[in-house]
């Protein structure tokens, strides 16, 4: 087989890149290790920046998003049983849209299928060959059938545990990592959200987040030890803990119900440099991870896709290498800013096992500064709604 770009990974990065390239007549084949149902069963991000919304529109997959997505003009931040609001609309003239990653991915699959896009599921043993040459190729297996695709470029959109990053020789890449000493226990429940906006809560018992997917589907998280397992937490225990961590005004009106999903995610900051090796380009979680405080994971994956899509367009439409040569540097400049914001917001909102009373005083002082200072709120809002591409 032959195509212009082989895209490894059928998550949001890979599908969005494939659909955008298709709008410009650039062919790709997507290789996904799992099944479509498995990919759609993963409950992940829920907050989309304006840049991602524009990209989805450009890709022609925003009809449902434009109808069902919930624009959010601000967010609540709570500590010491009080909450204050950061007004994105007033401070940045912008907003974010609440629409689940699952729905984004569903819309992208629908669009790829409608356009006859080639997606191979259940692929195993993916190997990228000759990425440093002008004629790379990818081999893989589906069941007993060994296959090969020749291509111009390979996009590594295969997440943190994929093969693409590992294909870059160890002496050609540098990795930067911070592991946080806690995780997030998340549940999804068919209950109305406790507020029409998100609540990020700093409490003496640890962080909590009240989020949502729609008017009758809530997503809540509590910080938990990394040693906890989802089965250790009954729904009752989860709701009781959440109520202790959010201001009583909200705890009193929280509507509880059975969870329909419960999982624990560890928190990590990670960046690999560079994001390009020859004709292999890394995109999204394959190149970087942020802790979810601030909802930057999916949005940062989208900015990589934007840069790579434009670089490939430049190559095919203008016969120019410039975009390709600048890809890694441009993508990383924005990635590091998202890393900084996610690290800062995580540090501000969580209880750390080794935190001293001094450290806690610093958190409260910073929260009080954020509450009182329009300049601090503006910096927070600018990052939250998304820095420009
Ligand atoms: P994905 O979504 O991980 O998709 C990668 C795809 O590649 C496939 N794959 C392979 N395919 C072929 N061959 C191989 N060798 C392969 N290895 C892997 C995988 O099956 C998968 O389908 O990466 P992508 O597309 O870059 O998208 C990134 C986002 O998914 C990610 O940044 C966010 O979901 C991060 N994240 C969250 N971000 C937020 O903004 N808010 C959140 O609330 C939030 N929650 C989360 C998250 C990530 C989580 N993970 C990764 C553990 C919760 C979790 C549990
Ligand atoms: C979510 O709704 O899953 C969500 C929202 C905001 C975050 C993280 C996760 O910062």
JSON list of C-alpha atoms and ligand atoms in Angstrom, two decimals, residues 43-47 98 100 184 198 200 207 209-213 219-221 291-296 345 384, ligand 2:
[
{"chain": "A", "resi": 43, "resn": "UNK", "atom": "CA", "xyz": [-13.75, 9.09, 29.29]},
{"chain": "A", "resi": 44, "resn": "UNK", "atom": "CA", "xyz": [-11.21, 11.89, 29.15]},
{"chain": "A", "resi": 45, "resn": "UNK", "atom": "CA", "xyz": [-11.16, 15.63, 28.51]},
{"chain": "A", "resi": 46, "resn": "UNK", "atom": "CA", "xyz": [-14.21, 17.86, 28.57]},
{"chain": "A", "resi": 47, "resn": "UNK", "atom": "CA", "xyz": [-13.13, 21.46, 27.98]},
{"chain": "A", "resi": 98, "resn": "UNK", "atom": "CA", "xyz": [-17.67, 22.09, 27.35]},
{"chain": "A", "resi": 100, "resn": "UNK", "atom": "CA", "xyz": [-16.55, 15.72, 25.79]},
{"chain": "A", "resi": 184, "resn": "UNK", "atom": "CA", "xyz": [-7.56, 11.90, 40.34]},
{"chain": "A", "resi": 198, "resn": "UNK", "atom": "CA", "xyz": [-16.88, 24.32, 36.70]},
{"chain": "A", "resi": 200, "resn": "UNK", "atom": "CA", "xyz": [-11.97, 23.92, 41.04]},
{"chain": "A", "resi": 207, "resn": "UNK", "atom": "CA", "xyz": [-8.38, 18.91, 45.48]},
{"chain": "A", "resi": 209, "resn": "UNK", "atom": "CA", "xyz": [-13.35, 19.39, 40.61]},
{"chain": "A", "resi": 210, "resn": "UNK", "atom": "CA", "xyz": [-16.99, 19.68, 39.61]},
{"chain": "A", "resi": 211, "resn": "UNK", "atom": "CA", "xyz": [-17.37, 19.42, 35.85]},
{"chain": "A", "resi": 212, "resn": "UNK", "atom": "CA", "xyz": [-19.96, 18.22, 33.39]},
{"chain": "A", "resi": 213, "resn": "UNK", "atom": "CA", "xyz": [-20.64, 16.84, 29.94]},
{"chain": "A", "resi": 219, "resn": "UNK", "atom": "CA", "xyz": [-18.17, 14.63, 35.79]},
{"chain": "A", "resi": 220, "resn": "UNK", "atom": "CA", "xyz": [-16.60, 14.97, 39.26]},
{"chain": "A", "resi": 221, "resn": "UNK", "atom": "CA", "xyz": [-13.07, 14.33, 40.50]},
{"chain": "A", "resi": 291, "resn": "UNK", "atom": "CA", "xyz": [-1.70, 17.02, 34.68]},
{"chain": "A", "resi": 292, "resn": "UNK", "atom": "CA", "xyz": [-5.43, 17.58, 33.93]},
{"chain": "A", "resi": 293, "resn": "UNK", "atom": "CA", "xyz": [-5.82, 20.66, 36.18]},
{"chain": "A", "resi": 294, "resn": "UNK", "atom": "CA", "xyz": [-6.60, 23.34, 33.59]},
{"chain": "A", "resi": 295, "resn": "UNK", "atom": "CA", "xyz": [-7.77, 20.90, 30.88]},
{"chain": "A", "resi": 296, "resn": "UNK", "atom": "CA", "xyz": [-4.80, 21.40, 28.57]},
{"chain": "A", "resi": 345, "resn": "UNK", "atom": "CA", "xyz": [-2.57, 25.36, 38.61]},
{"chain": "A", "resi": 384, "resn": "UNK", "atom": "CA", "xyz": [-7.33, 28.85, 30.52]},
{"chain": "B", "resi": 2, "resn": "LIG", "atom": "C1", "xyz": [-13.43, 17.19, 32.71]},
{"chain": "B", "resi": 2, "resn": "LIG", "atom": "O1", "xyz": [-14.59, 17.62, 32.55]},
{"chain": "B", "resi": 2, "resn": "LIG", "atom": "O2", "xyz": [-13.16, 15.99, 32.57]},
{"chain": "B", "resi": 2, "resn": "LIG", "atom": "C2", "xyz": [-12.35, 18.14, 33.09]},
{"chain": "B", "resi": 2, "resn": "LIG", "atom": "C3", "xyz": [-12.61, 19.49, 33.12]},
{"chain": "B", "resi": 2, "resn": "LIG", "atom": "C4", "xyz": [-11.61, 20.36, 33.50]},
{"chain": "B", "resi": 2, "resn": "LIG", "atom": "C5", "xyz": [-10.37, 19.88, 33.84]},
{"chain": "B", "resi": 2, "resn": "LIG", "atom": "C6", "xyz": [-10.10, 18.53, 33.80]},
{"chain": "B", "resi": 2, "resn": "LIG", "atom": "C7", "xyz": [-11.10, 17.64, 33.43]},
{"chain": "B", "resi": 2, "resn": "LIG", "atom": "O3", "xyz": [-9.41, 20.75, 34.24]}
]
